[in-house]
Amino acid sequence: SRPGPAAVSDEQNSIEVYKAISPGVAFISTTSVQQDWFGNEQEGKGNGSGSVIDAAGHIVTNFHVIEGAQKLTVSFGGDKVYPASVVGGDPDTDLAVIKIDPPAGMTVVQLGDSDKLAVGQKVLAIGNPFGLDQTLTTGVISALGREIESATQIPIRDVIQTDAAINPGNSGGPLLDSGGRLIGVNTQIVSPSGAYAGIGFAVPVDTVNRIVPELIKHGKLIRPGLGVSLVPDAMARRWGIKGLIIGKVSRGGAAERAGLKGARETASGRIELGDIVVAVAGKPVTSIDALMDVLEDHKFGDQVEVD
């Protein structure tokens, strides 16, 4: 029997998204040189994927794709190979930006937004699994709001889980909605064997939209802070204090200008506590992790109310 109109239109949609977007998906090849114990140099090669995000030739990918690379090249499925340079990277969100000299008529992948996504929504992944360039896989959003650990053990929040097949080499490539807009950057798979097992994760485009302009401007993410060093959570709990104990206030920093006080040692050798932070920007902070979550929603230079 012939497929119904819904099946045909879904198939047609996949074909059209692939045709429109795949020319803007980069196959990234990396070369790194390492020395062994005896001083002999060994060349390591790797590959991954990326998305062209503007006409200037900026390409977004994963930090782990380009980490340690001495040489980067990019291709788009043809014979032409473009040398690329690293613009900036942020290991905590596993995002990086590289740049090529843009060829005429280069395809740019449009960025969507990730706060309107829904579980069950169709998604498409384009990338270069195992070095096989310009591969399309499709699936759905399996879950939203997941948290995964970056290589620096910092949690990446609001991650998209998908069952679209993602394999080594897909890393850094786009996760797309049915309109062909980038909604995530494919970053990790969960698999006992290291190959596709039905669970893939993508850094959401809202994180991309926040981090990438900073990487292009500064080469790294300048993270906001209060200008204090804090006493470890375990010590605060041992002392029965709910909140964050300020150990030291950085000289000339925002906290000092606001009049916050740190702990000090008295003449008799006892520790006298200064201020205890219980909320930032109206959100309770009972641990250093909770404070980091609040600061993630702000950028350097923002003003926040501290209780």
Coordinates of C-alpha atoms in Angstrom, one line a residue:
S1 CA 0.0 0.0 0.0
R2 CA 1.1 3.6 -0.7
P3 CA 2.2 5.7 2.3
G4 CA -0.3 8.3 3.4
P5 CA 0.3 12.1 3.0
A6 CA 1.7 12.6 6.5
A7 CA 4.5 10.0 5.9
V8 CA 5.3 11.5 2.5
S9 CA 5.5 15.0 3.9
D10 CA 7.7 13.9 6.8
E11 CA 10.0 12.1 4.4
Q12 CA 10.0 15.2 2.1
N13 CA 10.8 17.4 5.1
S14 CA 13.9 15.3 6.0
I15 CA 15.1 15.5 2.4
E16 CA 14.6 19.3 2.2
V17 CA 16.3 20.0 5.6
Y18 CA 19.3 17.8 4.5
K19 CA 19.5 19.5 1.1
A20 CA 19.3 23.0 2.6
I21 CA 21.6 22.5 5.7
S22 CA 24.2 19.9 4.9
P23 CA 26.4 22.3 2.8
G24 CA 26.8 24.4 6.1
V25 CA 27.9 21.4 8.2
A26 CA 31.6 21.2 8.5
F27 CA 33.8 18.1 8.6
I28 CA 36.6 19.1 11.0
S29 CA 39.9 17.2 10.9
T30 CA 42.4 17.8 13.7
T31 CA 46.1 16.9 13.9
S32 CA 48.0 17.0 17.2
V33 CA 51.6 16.1 17.9
Q34 CA 52.6 14.5 21.2
Q35 CA 56.0 13.4 22.6
D36 CA 56.4 10.0 24.2
W37 CA 58.8 9.3 27.1
F38 CA 61.7 9.0 24.8
G39 CA 61.1 12.3 23.1
N40 CA 59.8 10.7 19.9
E41 CA 56.9 12.7 18.3
Q42 CA 53.7 10.9 17.6
E43 CA 51.0 12.4 15.4
G44 CA 47.4 12.0 16.5
K45 CA 44.5 12.6 14.2
G46 CA 40.8 13.2 15.1
N47 CA 37.6 14.4 13.5
G48 CA 34.3 16.0 14.4
S49 CA 31.6 18.2 13.0
G50 CA 30.6 21.8 13.2
S51 CA 28.0 24.3 11.9
V52 CA 28.8 27.5 10.0
I53 CA 27.0 30.2 12.0
D54 CA 27.7 33.4 10.0
A55 CA 29.0 34.8 6.7
A56 CA 32.4 35.6 8.3
G57 CA 33.2 31.9 8.4
H58 CA 32.7 31.2 12.2
I59 CA 32.0 27.6 12.9
V60 CA 30.6 26.3 16.2
T61 CA 31.7 22.9 17.4
N62 CA 32.6 21.0 20.7
F63 CA 35.6 22.0 22.7
H64 CA 36.6 18.4 23.0
V65 CA 36.8 18.2 19.1
I66 CA 39.5 20.8 18.9
E67 CA 41.2 20.5 22.3
G68 CA 45.0 20.1 21.9
A69 CA 44.9 20.3 18.1
Q70 CA 47.9 21.9 16.4
K71 CA 46.4 21.9 13.0
L72 CA 42.7 22.2 11.9
T73 CA 41.2 21.8 8.5
V74 CA 37.6 21.9 7.4
S75 CA 35.7 20.5 4.4
F76 CA 32.1 20.5 3.3
G77 CA 31.8 17.1 1.6
G78 CA 33.8 18.1 -1.5
D79 CA 37.5 17.9 -2.4
K80 CA 38.2 21.5 -1.2
V81 CA 39.9 21.7 2.2
Y82 CA 40.1 24.9 4.2
P83 CA 42.6 25.7 6.9
A84 CA 40.9 26.8 10.1
S85 CA 42.1 28.6 13.3
V86 CA 40.7 28.4 16.8
V87 CA 38.8 31.6 17.9
G88 CA 37.9 30.5 21.4
G89 CA 36.7 27.7 23.6
D90 CA 34.9 27.0 26.8
P91 CA 35.5 23.5 28.3
D92 CA 32.8 23.9 30.9
T93 CA 30.1 24.0 28.3
D94 CA 32.0 21.9 25.7
L95 CA 31.7 24.6 23.1
A96 CA 34.3 26.1 20.8
V97 CA 34.4 28.4 17.8
I98 CA 36.8 28.0 14.9
K99 CA 37.1 30.2 11.7
I100 CA 37.8 29.7 8.1
D101 CA 38.3 32.2 5.2
P102 CA 34.7 32.0 3.9
P103 CA 34.2 30.8 0.4
A104 CA 31.6 32.6 -1.8
G105 CA 28.0 31.4 -1.3
M106 CA 28.7 29.5 1.9
T107 CA 25.7 28.1 3.6
V108 CA 24.9 29.5 7.1
V109 CA 23.0 27.4 9.6
Q110 CA 20.3 29.5 11.3
L111 CA 20.1 29.4 15.1
G112 CA 16.8 28.6 16.7
D113 CA 15.8 28.9 20.3
S114 CA 15.6 26.1 22.8
D115 CA 12.9 27.3 25.2
K116 CA 10.0 26.3 22.9
L117 CA 11.1 22.7 22.4
A118 CA 8.8 19.8 23.4
V119 CA 9.4 16.1 24.1
G120 CA 8.3 14.1 21.0
Q121 CA 9.3 16.8 18.6
K122 CA 11.1 15.6 15.4
V123 CA 14.8 16.4 15.3
L124 CA 17.5 15.8 12.7
A125 CA 21.3 15.4 13.2
I126 CA 23.8 16.0 10.5
G127 CA 27.5 15.1 11.0
N128 CA 30.4 12.9 10.2
P129 CA 30.2 9.7 12.3
F130 CA 33.4 7.7 12.1
G131 CA 34.6 10.1 9.4
L132 CA 31.7 9.3 7.0
D133 CA 30.9 12.9 6.0
Q134 CA 27.5 14.5 5.5
T135 CA 25.4 11.8 7.3
L136 CA 21.7 12.5 8.3
T137 CA 20.0 10.8 11.2
T138 CA 16.5 11.6 12.5
G139 CA 14.6 11.0 15.7
V140 CA 12.7 12.8 18.4
I141 CA 13.5 14.8 21.5
S142 CA 13.5 12.1 24.2
A143 CA 13.8 14.4 27.2
L144 CA 14.5 18.0 28.1
G145 CA 16.3 19.6 31.1
R146 CA 18.9 16.9 31.4
E147 CA 22.2 17.6 33.1
I148 CA 25.5 16.1 32.0
E149 CA 29.0 16.5 33.2
S150 CA 31.6 18.4 31.1
A151 CA 35.2 17.3 30.9
T152 CA 35.9 19.8 33.7
Q153 CA 33.3 18.1 36.0
I154 CA 31.1 21.2 35.7
P155 CA 27.5 20.3 35.0
I156 CA 26.1 21.4 31.6
R157 CA 22.4 22.3 32.3
D158 CA 19.2 22.0 30.3
V159 CA 20.7 19.5 27.9
I160 CA 18.5 18.0 25.1
Q161 CA 18.3 14.2 25.1
T162 CA 17.6 12.6 21.7
D163 CA 17.3 9.2 20.1
A164 CA 18.6 10.5 16.7
A165 CA 21.7 8.3 16.1
I166 CA 24.9 10.2 17.2
N167 CA 28.2 8.5 17.0
P168 CA 31.9 9.5 17.4
G169 CA 32.6 12.1 14.7
N170 CA 29.0 13.6 15.0
S171 CA 30.4 15.6 18.0
G172 CA 30.0 19.3 17.4
G173 CA 27.5 18.9 14.6
P174 CA 24.0 20.4 14.7
L175 CA 20.8 19.0 16.1
L176 CA 18.1 20.6 14.0
D177 CA 14.3 21.1 14.2
S178 CA 12.1 20.4 11.2
G179 CA 12.5 24.0 10.0
G180 CA 16.3 23.4 9.7
R181 CA 17.2 25.6 12.6
L182 CA 20.0 24.6 15.0
I183 CA 18.5 23.8 18.4
G184 CA 21.5 22.1 19.9
V185 CA 25.1 21.0 19.4
N186 CA 25.5 17.2 19.6
T187 CA 28.1 16.6 22.4
Q188 CA 27.9 13.2 24.0
I189 CA 26.5 9.7 23.8
V190 CA 25.7 7.3 26.6
S191 CA 26.8 3.9 25.6
P192 CA 28.6 0.9 27.2
S193 CA 30.3 0.2 23.8
G194 CA 31.2 3.8 22.8
A195 CA 28.8 3.5 19.8
Y196 CA 25.2 4.5 19.3
A197 CA 22.8 3.1 21.9
G198 CA 19.8 5.3 21.6
I199 CA 20.8 8.0 24.1
G200 CA 22.5 11.2 22.7
F201 CA 22.9 14.6 24.3
A202 CA 23.0 18.1 22.7
V203 CA 24.0 21.4 24.4
P204 CA 20.9 23.6 23.9
V205 CA 21.1 26.5 21.5
D206 CA 20.2 29.0 24.3
T207 CA 23.6 28.1 25.8
V208 CA 25.2 28.5 22.4
N209 CA 23.6 31.9 21.9
R210 CA 24.9 33.0 25.3
I211 CA 28.5 31.6 25.0
V212 CA 29.4 31.9 21.4
P213 CA 29.3 35.7 21.1
E214 CA 31.6 35.8 24.1
L215 CA 34.0 33.3 22.5
I216 CA 34.1 35.4 19.3
K217 CA 34.7 38.6 21.3
H218 CA 37.1 37.5 24.0
G219 CA 38.3 34.0 23.0
K220 CA 36.9 32.6 26.3
L221 CA 34.0 33.0 28.6
I222 CA 34.5 35.7 31.3
R223 CA 32.4 34.2 34.1
P224 CA 30.7 36.6 36.6
G225 CA 31.6 36.3 40.3
L226 CA 30.8 38.2 43.5
G227 CA 34.4 39.1 44.3
V228 CA 34.6 36.9 47.3
S229 CA 36.1 33.6 48.4
L230 CA 33.7 31.3 50.2
V231 CA 34.2 28.9 53.1
P232 CA 33.5 25.2 51.9
D233 CA 29.9 24.0 52.2
A234 CA 30.9 21.1 54.6
M235 CA 32.4 23.6 57.1
A236 CA 29.3 25.8 57.0
R237 CA 27.1 22.7 57.6
R238 CA 29.4 21.7 60.5
W239 CA 28.9 25.1 62.1
G240 CA 25.1 24.8 61.5
I241 CA 24.9 27.8 59.2
K242 CA 22.5 27.9 56.3
G243 CA 24.0 30.0 53.5
L244 CA 27.4 30.8 52.2
I245 CA 30.1 32.1 54.6
I246 CA 32.3 34.8 53.1
G247 CA 35.9 33.9 53.8
K248 CA 37.7 36.8 52.1
V249 CA 36.5 39.8 50.1
S250 CA 38.6 40.5 47.0
R251 CA 40.3 44.0 47.3
G252 CA 38.7 46.4 44.8
G253 CA 36.0 43.9 43.8
A254 CA 32.2 44.2 43.6
A255 CA 31.6 42.8 47.1
E256 CA 34.1 45.2 48.7
R257 CA 32.4 48.1 46.9
A258 CA 29.0 46.9 48.2
G259 CA 30.4 46.8 51.8
L260 CA 30.4 43.0 52.3
K261 CA 32.7 41.7 55.1
G262 CA 34.6 38.5 55.3
A263 CA 35.6 36.4 58.3
R264 CA 38.5 37.5 60.4
E265 CA 40.8 36.2 63.0
T266 CA 40.6 38.0 66.4
A267 CA 43.6 38.8 68.6
S268 CA 42.8 35.7 70.7
G269 CA 43.0 33.5 67.6
R270 CA 39.2 32.9 67.3
I271 CA 37.5 33.1 63.9
E272 CA 34.8 35.9 63.8
L273 CA 32.4 35.5 61.0
G274 CA 31.5 38.3 58.7
D275 CA 28.6 38.3 56.2
I276 CA 26.6 35.2 55.2
V277 CA 25.0 35.1 51.7
V278 CA 21.6 33.6 51.8
A279 CA 20.1 34.7 48.4
V280 CA 21.3 36.2 45.2
A281 CA 19.0 37.8 42.7
G282 CA 16.1 36.7 44.8
K283 CA 17.1 33.0 44.7
P284 CA 18.1 31.1 47.8
V285 CA 21.7 29.9 47.8
T286 CA 22.4 27.1 50.3
S287 CA 25.5 25.7 48.5
I288 CA 28.3 27.0 46.3
D289 CA 26.8 24.9 43.4
A290 CA 23.5 26.8 43.9
L291 CA 25.3 30.1 43.6
M292 CA 27.1 28.9 40.4
D293 CA 23.6 28.1 39.0
V294 CA 22.4 31.6 39.7
L295 CA 25.5 33.2 38.3
E296 CA 25.1 31.1 35.1
D297 CA 22.0 33.2 34.4
H298 CA 23.9 36.4 34.5
K299 CA 26.8 38.0 32.6
F300 CA 29.9 39.9 33.7
G301 CA 28.9 43.4 34.7
D302 CA 25.2 42.7 35.7
Q303 CA 24.0 44.1 39.0
V304 CA 22.3 41.7 41.3
E305 CA 20.7 42.0 44.8
V306 CA 22.5 40.0 47.4
D307 CA 20.8 39.1 50.8

